mmCIF file of C-alpha atoms in Angstrom:
data_model
loop_
_atom_site.group_PDB
_atom_site.id
_atom_site.type_symbol
_atom_site.label_atom_id
_atom_site.label_comp_id
_atom_site.label_asym_id
_atom_site.label_seq_id
_atom_site.Cartn_x
_atom_site.Cartn_y
_atom_site.Cartn_z
ATOM 1 C CA MET A 1 -43.149 -25.010 58.446
ATOM 2 C CA VAL A 2 -42.154 -23.177 61.808
ATOM 3 C CA SER A 3 -45.967 -22.872 62.524
ATOM 4 C CA MET A 4 -46.611 -26.676 61.901
ATOM 5 C CA LEU A 5 -43.750 -27.549 64.670
ATOM 6 C CA VAL A 6 -44.963 -25.263 67.360
ATOM 7 C CA PHE A 7 -48.438 -26.882 66.957
ATOM 8 C CA LEU A 8 -47.101 -30.423 67.078
ATOM 9 C CA LEU A 9 -44.905 -29.341 70.065
ATOM 10 C CA THR A 10 -48.015 -28.301 71.846
ATOM 11 C CA LEU A 11 -50.124 -31.331 71.244
ATOM 12 C CA ARG A 12 -47.288 -33.330 72.409
ATOM 13 C CA ALA A 13 -47.093 -31.744 75.748
ATOM 14 C CA ALA A 14 -50.578 -31.828 75.796
ATOM 15 C CA ALA A 15 -50.425 -35.388 75.272
ATOM 16 C CA THR A 16 -47.683 -35.901 77.795
ATOM 17 C CA ALA A 17 -49.950 -34.101 80.366
ATOM 18 C CA GLY A 18 -52.475 -36.737 79.740
ATOM 19 C CA ARG A 19 -50.547 -39.496 80.368
ATOM 20 C CA ASP A 20 -49.593 -38.196 83.759
ATOM 21 C CA GLU A 21 -53.301 -38.144 84.592
ATOM 22 C CA ALA A 22 -54.161 -41.443 83.228
ATOM 23 C CA SER A 23 -52.602 -43.766 81.237
ATOM 24 C CA VAL A 24 -54.959 -44.490 78.021
ATOM 25 C CA SER A 25 -53.807 -46.875 75.380
ATOM 26 C CA PRO A 26 -55.392 -44.910 72.393
ATOM 27 C CA VAL A 27 -53.309 -41.598 73.660
ATOM 28 C CA ASP A 28 -50.148 -43.502 73.643
ATOM 29 C CA LYS A 29 -50.916 -44.458 70.421
ATOM 30 C CA VAL A 30 -51.792 -40.968 69.134
ATOM 31 C CA LEU A 31 -48.451 -39.651 70.882
ATOM 32 C CA GLU A 32 -46.483 -42.336 68.585
ATOM 33 C CA LEU A 33 -48.129 -41.043 65.659
ATOM 34 C CA MET A 34 -47.526 -37.287 66.412
ATOM 35 C CA ASN A 35 -43.731 -38.079 67.533
ATOM 36 C CA ALA A 36 -43.360 -39.935 64.157
ATOM 37 C CA LEU A 37 -44.585 -36.747 62.287
ATOM 38 C CA TYR A 38 -42.883 -34.553 64.044
ATOM 39 C CA ALA A 39 -39.453 -36.504 63.504
ATOM 40 C CA GLN A 40 -40.542 -36.656 59.697
ATOM 41 C CA VAL A 41 -41.286 -32.698 59.412
ATOM 42 C CA LYS A 42 -37.936 -32.049 61.251
ATOM 43 C CA GLU A 43 -36.100 -34.227 58.493
ATOM 44 C CA GLU A 44 -37.923 -32.793 55.738
ATOM 45 C CA GLY A 45 -37.011 -29.109 57.063
ATOM 46 C CA LYS A 46 -33.343 -30.047 57.354
ATOM 47 C CA LYS A 47 -33.059 -31.769 53.555
ATOM 48 C CA GLU A 48 -35.400 -28.201 52.599
ATOM 49 C CA ALA A 49 -32.370 -26.224 54.424
ATOM 50 C CA GLU A 50 -29.723 -28.417 52.794
ATOM 51 C CA THR A 51 -30.976 -27.944 49.501
ATOM 52 C CA TYR A 52 -31.363 -24.069 49.610
ATOM 53 C CA LYS A 53 -27.582 -23.822 50.847
ATOM 54 C CA GLU A 54 -26.778 -25.850 47.506
ATOM 55 C CA PHE A 55 -29.108 -23.126 45.782
ATOM 56 C CA ALA A 56 -27.297 -20.411 47.376
ATOM 57 C CA CYS A 57 -23.948 -21.518 46.845
ATOM 58 C CA PHE A 58 -25.332 -21.983 43.190
ATOM 59 C CA CYS A 59 -26.134 -18.491 43.010
ATOM 60 C CA LYS A 60 -23.035 -17.082 44.560
ATOM 61 C CA ASP A 61 -20.711 -19.239 42.209
ATOM 62 C CA THR A 62 -22.783 -18.766 39.130
ATOM 63 C CA GLN A 63 -22.981 -15.066 39.804
ATOM 64 C CA LEU A 64 -19.132 -14.798 40.097
ATOM 65 C CA ALA A 65 -18.884 -16.656 37.015
ATOM 66 C CA LYS A 66 -20.962 -14.655 34.757
ATOM 67 C CA ASP A 67 -19.287 -11.855 36.360
ATOM 68 C CA GLY A 68 -16.150 -12.784 35.274
ATOM 69 C CA GLU A 69 -17.709 -13.649 31.832
ATOM 70 C CA ILE A 70 -19.127 -10.200 31.395
ATOM 71 C CA LYS A 71 -15.750 -8.459 32.620
ATOM 72 C CA ASP A 72 -14.072 -10.847 29.961
ATOM 73 C CA GLY A 73 -16.718 -9.923 27.276
ATOM 74 C CA ASP A 74 -16.274 -6.079 28.197
ATOM 75 C CA ASP A 75 -12.335 -6.314 27.520
ATOM 76 C CA ASP A 76 -12.664 -8.641 24.579
ATOM 77 C CA GLU A 77 -15.191 -5.805 22.986
ATOM 78 C CA ASP A 78 -12.684 -3.067 23.998
ATOM 79 C CA ASP A 79 -9.642 -4.904 22.435
ATOM 80 C CA LYS A 80 -11.753 -5.626 19.141
ATOM 81 C CA LEU A 81 -12.931 -1.828 19.144
ATOM 82 C CA ALA A 82 -8.992 -0.901 19.338
ATOM 83 C CA THR A 83 -8.329 -3.326 16.676
ATOM 84 C CA ILE A 84 -10.975 -1.886 14.414
ATOM 85 C CA GLU A 85 -9.232 1.487 14.927
ATOM 86 C CA GLN A 86 -5.976 0.402 14.411
ATOM 87 C CA LYS A 87 -6.915 -1.351 10.865
ATOM 88 C CA THR A 88 -9.034 1.522 9.843
ATOM 89 C CA ALA A 89 -6.126 3.576 10.546
ATOM 90 C CA GLN A 90 -3.717 1.159 8.858
ATOM 91 C CA LYS A 91 -6.124 1.104 5.943
ATOM 92 C CA GLN A 92 -6.354 4.720 5.248
ATOM 93 C CA SER A 93 -2.263 4.610 5.465
ATOM 94 C CA LEU A 94 -1.984 1.918 3.009
ATOM 95 C CA GLY A 95 -4.374 3.817 0.728
ATOM 96 C CA ASN A 96 -2.208 6.915 0.627
ATOM 97 C CA SER A 97 1.020 4.961 0.403
ATOM 98 C CA ILE A 98 -0.480 3.159 -2.883
ATOM 99 C CA GLY A 99 -1.558 6.504 -4.273
ATOM 100 C CA ASP A 100 2.041 8.017 -3.414
ATOM 101 C CA LEU A 101 3.767 4.987 -5.236
ATOM 102 C CA ASN A 102 1.291 5.194 -8.206
ATOM 103 C CA THR A 103 2.618 8.845 -8.562
ATOM 104 C CA ASP A 104 5.991 7.682 -7.910
ATOM 105 C CA LEU A 105 5.431 4.862 -10.845
ATOM 106 C CA GLY A 106 3.889 7.667 -13.447
ATOM 107 C CA ASN A 107 6.678 10.311 -12.629
ATOM 108 C CA SER A 108 9.433 7.300 -13.215
ATOM 109 C CA GLU A 109 7.816 6.402 -16.730
ATOM 110 C CA ILE A 110 7.464 9.975 -17.559
ATOM 111 C CA SER A 111 10.846 10.527 -16.674
ATOM 112 C CA ILE A 112 12.149 7.734 -19.002
ATOM 113 C CA ASP A 113 9.952 9.134 -21.771
ATOM 114 C CA THR A 114 11.599 12.413 -21.374
ATOM 115 C CA ASN A 115 14.883 11.192 -20.995
ATOM 116 C CA ALA A 116 14.947 9.569 -23.873
ATOM 117 C CA VAL A 117 13.594 12.346 -25.826
ATOM 118 C CA GLU A 118 16.418 14.816 -24.457
ATOM 119 C CA ARG A 119 18.738 11.831 -25.292
ATOM 120 C CA GLU A 120 17.890 11.863 -28.804
ATOM 121 C CA ALA A 121 18.203 15.323 -29.169
ATOM 122 C CA GLU A 122 21.456 15.346 -27.817
ATOM 123 C CA LYS A 123 22.634 12.292 -30.105
ATOM 124 C CA LYS A 124 21.368 14.330 -33.084
ATOM 125 C CA GLU A 125 23.229 17.487 -31.963
ATOM 126 C CA PHE A 126 26.294 15.437 -31.340
ATOM 127 C CA GLU A 127 26.311 13.803 -34.394
ATOM 128 C CA GLU A 128 25.744 17.254 -36.439
ATOM 129 C CA LYS A 129 28.840 18.728 -34.497
ATOM 130 C CA HIS A 130 30.926 15.665 -34.837
ATOM 131 C CA ALA A 131 30.117 15.506 -38.734
ATOM 132 C CA GLU A 132 31.347 18.841 -38.976
ATOM 133 C CA VAL A 133 34.226 18.780 -37.035
ATOM 134 C CA LEU A 134 35.359 15.685 -38.974
ATOM 135 C CA ALA A 135 34.942 17.113 -42.284
ATOM 136 C CA SER A 136 37.096 20.375 -40.906
ATOM 137 C CA VAL A 137 39.773 17.889 -39.993
ATOM 138 C CA GLU A 138 39.617 15.706 -43.300
ATOM 139 C CA GLY A 139 39.477 19.217 -44.995
ATOM 140 C CA VAL A 140 42.756 20.172 -43.399
ATOM 141 C CA ARG A 141 44.521 16.859 -44.036
ATOM 142 C CA THR A 142 43.470 17.242 -47.632
ATOM 143 C CA ALA A 143 44.862 20.894 -48.126
ATOM 144 C CA ILE A 144 48.234 19.723 -46.111
ATOM 145 C CA SER A 145 48.534 16.970 -48.215
ATOM 146 C CA THR A 146 47.733 18.687 -51.599
ATOM 147 C CA ILE A 147 50.204 21.635 -50.817
ATOM 148 C CA THR A 148 52.948 19.113 -49.745
ATOM 149 C CA GLU A 149 52.836 17.089 -52.942
ATOM 150 C CA ALA A 150 52.408 20.443 -55.208
ATOM 151 C CA THR A 151 55.181 22.088 -57.199
ATOM 152 C CA SER A 152 55.839 25.609 -56.358
ATOM 153 C CA PHE A 153 53.511 26.829 -59.065
ATOM 154 C CA GLU A 154 50.604 24.497 -58.142
ATOM 155 C CA LYS A 155 50.902 25.531 -54.432
ATOM 156 C CA GLN A 156 50.123 29.203 -55.076
ATOM 157 C CA ALA A 157 47.149 28.136 -56.960
ATOM 158 C CA ILE A 158 46.053 25.977 -54.159
ATOM 159 C CA ILE A 159 46.767 28.482 -51.297
ATOM 160 C CA LYS A 160 44.416 30.892 -53.384
ATOM 161 C CA SER A 161 41.567 28.439 -53.431
ATOM 162 C CA GLU A 162 38.587 29.186 -51.556
ATOM 163 C CA LYS A 163 38.842 26.057 -49.685
ATOM 164 C CA VAL A 164 42.130 26.605 -48.555
ATOM 165 C CA GLN A 165 41.459 30.336 -47.881
ATOM 166 C CA SER A 166 38.711 29.634 -45.629
ATOM 167 C CA LEU A 167 40.743 27.682 -43.679
ATOM 168 C CA LEU A 168 43.521 29.863 -43.132
ATOM 169 C CA ALA A 169 41.005 32.467 -42.120
ATOM 170 C CA LYS A 170 40.417 30.354 -39.232
ATOM 171 C CA GLY A 171 43.786 30.109 -38.510
ATOM 172 C CA GLN A 172 44.396 33.441 -38.593
ATOM 173 C CA ALA A 173 41.616 34.146 -36.194
ATOM 174 C CA LEU A 174 43.130 31.501 -33.807
ATOM 175 C CA MET A 175 46.454 33.443 -33.769
ATOM 176 C CA ALA A 176 44.469 36.784 -33.264
ATOM 177 C CA ASP A 177 42.515 35.541 -30.476
ATOM 178 C CA PRO A 178 44.299 37.252 -27.123
ATOM 179 C CA GLY A 179 42.708 35.097 -24.801
ATOM 180 C CA ASP A 180 43.700 31.667 -26.489
ATOM 181 C CA LYS A 181 46.616 30.745 -24.661
ATOM 182 C CA SER A 182 46.830 26.911 -25.558
ATOM 183 C CA ARG A 183 50.137 25.196 -26.226
ATOM 184 C CA GLU A 184 49.312 24.528 -29.904
ATOM 185 C CA HIS A 185 49.353 28.480 -30.594
ATOM 186 C CA ALA A 186 52.571 29.367 -28.734
ATOM 187 C CA GLY A 187 54.987 30.719 -31.150
ATOM 188 C CA LEU A 188 52.694 31.449 -33.939
ATOM 189 C CA GLY A 189 52.766 34.664 -35.273
ATOM 190 C CA ALA A 190 52.321 36.681 -38.663
ATOM 191 C CA SER A 191 55.373 35.162 -40.100
ATOM 192 C CA SER A 192 54.221 31.497 -39.639
ATOM 193 C CA SER A 193 54.032 29.577 -42.755
ATOM 194 C CA ILE A 194 50.762 28.287 -44.245
ATOM 195 C CA THR A 195 51.621 24.837 -43.163
ATOM 196 C CA ASP A 196 52.304 25.662 -39.383
ATOM 197 C CA ILE A 197 48.860 27.343 -39.583
ATOM 198 C CA LEU A 198 47.117 24.340 -41.264
ATOM 199 C CA ASP A 199 48.881 21.929 -38.375
ATOM 200 C CA LEU A 200 47.449 24.117 -36.034
ATOM 201 C CA LEU A 201 44.167 23.853 -37.193
ATOM 202 C CA LEU A 202 44.477 20.024 -37.621
ATOM 203 C CA ASP A 203 45.361 19.972 -34.234
ATOM 204 C CA ASP A 204 42.364 22.404 -33.086
ATOM 205 C CA TRP A 205 40.044 20.173 -34.905
ATOM 206 C CA SER A 206 41.333 16.788 -34.127
ATOM 207 C CA ALA A 207 40.861 18.017 -30.016
ATOM 208 C CA LYS A 208 37.788 19.438 -30.803
ATOM 209 C CA ALA A 209 36.462 16.041 -32.170
ATOM 210 C CA LYS A 210 37.994 14.172 -29.379
ATOM 211 C CA LYS A 211 36.120 16.417 -26.762
ATOM 212 C CA LEU A 212 32.718 15.771 -28.734
ATOM 213 C CA GLU A 213 33.606 12.283 -28.334
ATOM 214 C CA ASP A 214 34.247 11.922 -24.980
ATOM 215 C CA GLU A 215 31.265 14.489 -23.773
ATOM 216 C CA GLU A 216 29.143 12.143 -26.099
ATOM 217 C CA LYS A 217 30.167 9.115 -24.382
ATOM 218 C CA ALA A 218 29.663 10.671 -20.901
ATOM 219 C CA ARG A 219 26.079 11.565 -21.772
ATOM 220 C CA LYS A 220 25.401 8.130 -22.990
ATOM 221 C CA THR A 221 26.885 6.574 -19.868
ATOM 222 C CA LEU A 222 24.912 8.739 -17.529
ATOM 223 C CA TYR A 223 21.789 8.277 -19.720
ATOM 224 C CA ASP A 224 22.514 4.411 -19.738
ATOM 225 C CA LYS A 225 22.849 4.600 -15.793
ATOM 226 C CA THR A 226 19.878 6.767 -15.059
ATOM 227 C CA SER A 227 17.566 4.564 -17.433
ATOM 228 C CA ALA A 228 18.772 1.437 -15.655
ATOM 229 C CA GLU A 229 17.772 3.107 -12.302
ATOM 230 C CA LEU A 230 14.600 4.475 -13.435
ATOM 231 C CA ARG A 231 13.595 1.320 -14.717
ATOM 232 C CA GLN A 232 14.492 -0.984 -11.578
ATOM 233 C CA MET A 233 12.699 1.925 -9.715
ATOM 234 C CA ILE A 234 9.666 1.413 -11.624
ATOM 235 C CA ILE A 235 10.118 -2.714 -10.922
ATOM 236 C CA ASP A 236 10.261 -1.985 -7.668
ATOM 237 C CA THR A 237 7.654 0.706 -7.267
ATOM 238 C CA LYS A 238 5.175 -1.991 -8.909
ATOM 239 C CA ASP A 239 6.469 -4.983 -6.624
ATOM 240 C CA ALA A 240 5.749 -2.201 -3.484
ATOM 241 C CA ILE A 241 2.283 -1.364 -4.758
ATOM 242 C CA ASP A 242 1.582 -5.206 -5.311
ATOM 243 C CA ALA A 243 2.764 -5.849 -1.484
ATOM 244 C CA ALA A 244 0.592 -2.889 -0.352
ATOM 245 C CA LYS A 245 -2.496 -3.650 -2.241
ATOM 246 C CA ILE A 246 -2.072 -7.460 -0.400
ATOM 247 C CA GLN A 247 -1.895 -5.966 2.758
ATOM 248 C CA LEU A 248 -4.711 -3.485 2.294
ATOM 249 C CA GLU A 249 -6.804 -6.695 1.526
ATOM 250 C CA ASP A 250 -5.706 -8.363 4.684
ATOM 251 C CA THR A 251 -6.293 -5.312 6.420
ATOM 252 C CA LYS A 252 -9.864 -5.117 5.166
ATOM 253 C CA ALA A 253 -10.443 -8.647 5.839
ATOM 254 C CA THR A 254 -9.301 -8.466 9.505
ATOM 255 C CA ASN A 255 -11.480 -5.323 9.954
ATOM 256 C CA ALA A 256 -14.766 -6.953 8.460
ATOM 257 C CA ARG A 257 -13.873 -10.557 10.731
ATOM 258 C CA THR A 258 -13.514 -8.238 13.732
ATOM 259 C CA LYS A 259 -16.512 -6.442 13.294
ATOM 260 C CA GLY A 260 -18.458 -9.656 13.304
ATOM 261 C CA GLN A 261 -16.840 -11.096 16.035
ATOM 262 C CA ILE A 262 -17.455 -7.915 18.025
ATOM 263 C CA THR A 263 -21.181 -8.194 16.923
ATOM 264 C CA GLU A 264 -21.170 -11.530 18.191
ATOM 265 C CA THR A 265 -19.385 -10.685 21.451
ATOM 266 C CA LYS A 266 -21.977 -7.744 21.787
ATOM 267 C CA ALA A 267 -24.939 -10.377 21.810
ATOM 268 C CA ASN A 268 -22.956 -12.646 24.143
ATOM 269 C CA LEU A 269 -22.821 -9.776 26.601
ATOM 270 C CA HIS A 270 -26.378 -9.156 26.238
ATOM 271 C CA ASP A 271 -27.433 -12.692 26.965
ATOM 272 C CA ASP A 272 -25.217 -12.808 29.707
ATOM 273 C CA ASN A 273 -26.017 -9.712 31.124
ATOM 274 C CA LYS A 274 -29.885 -11.030 30.706
ATOM 275 C CA TYR A 275 -29.300 -14.187 32.356
ATOM 276 C CA LEU A 276 -27.262 -12.681 35.478
ATOM 277 C CA LYS A 277 -30.078 -10.058 35.933
ATOM 278 C CA ASP A 278 -32.831 -13.126 35.685
ATOM 279 C CA LEU A 279 -30.782 -15.258 38.363
ATOM 280 C CA THR A 280 -29.861 -12.365 40.579
ATOM 281 C CA ALA A 281 -33.697 -11.755 41.131
ATOM 282 C CA GLN A 282 -34.461 -15.524 41.564
ATOM 283 C CA CYS A 283 -31.902 -15.675 44.056
ATOM 284 C CA GLU A 284 -32.955 -12.667 45.870
ATOM 285 C CA PHE A 285 -36.454 -13.941 45.713
ATOM 286 C CA LYS A 286 -35.260 -17.377 47.226
ATOM 287 C CA ALA A 287 -32.907 -15.645 49.868
ATOM 288 C CA LYS A 288 -35.914 -13.648 51.412
ATOM 289 C CA GLU A 289 -37.876 -17.169 52.084
ATOM 290 C CA TRP A 290 -35.004 -18.906 53.535
ATOM 291 C CA ASP A 291 -33.329 -15.742 55.238
ATOM 292 C CA GLN A 292 -31.591 -17.834 57.984
ATOM 293 C CA ILE A 293 -30.026 -20.420 55.724
ATOM 294 C CA GLY A 294 -29.333 -17.683 53.034
ATOM 295 C CA ARG A 295 -26.607 -16.127 55.321
ATOM 296 C CA ALA A 296 -25.171 -19.688 55.836
ATOM 297 C CA SER A 297 -21.615 -19.847 54.474
ATOM 298 C CA CYS A 298 -21.179 -22.466 51.336
ATOM 299 C CA ARG A 299 -18.269 -23.773 53.342
ATOM 300 C CA GLU A 300 -20.613 -25.234 55.995
ATOM 301 C CA ARG A 301 -22.383 -27.615 53.624
ATOM 302 C CA VAL A 302 -22.930 -30.957 55.420
#
């Protein structure tokens, strides 16, 4: 285009010189045509320069925009990778928690069964001892009643009976025990009457029966309380397992969804980088053709 302008200017100068030498109508006509052509070429050059300026601005704006999109894409990819890492760790933690909760659940169920077996054994032992003590109490009461109601002759026979002698032997053992300092034994000695000894036995066996009953009541209360706590723990543990499983499924779904999104992000980044590379090449090629215009600022648009 520049060469064409130089050629036209040369023709114009030559024509002007010819006019000075001789005014020839055909030459004037040629000059007019040349002037018109010059003006047309100049106008087309101006339009082409303006078009390039638009293209150069498009290159600059589009490159900046793509650079921003690529940066956002890189940041988005980093965020998604971090999310995947976090969810993977959370999935592992939830899996461990579910395993621990299942262990706790199993232990609680075993404890309930074990406590039930132990409780049954305790109850059986109590019933046997309690029955034995009540039988002793009833035996003493019967002996006291029988002796009280008997005649002098009958009393001797009753006292010599095997049952009464067995009860008296227990009474003598109580009185001979130096470690027994209870109130019921105070004042008893070798001269104590049979009824005194039997009264002592009645009090002792009655107290023992009461003690067994109190201990049994305490054991049952503790068993009921422990069983209730274990049953509630089982319910709470099952609820916690269900909640953890739901959270685990949500975590897996989030992880899968994020992996799909990161695949899409990578594809978009690949397309954006390729587009930017192609655009940059085109812009650089065009800038070499229009170097003097390519350096113009976009702010200088007409």
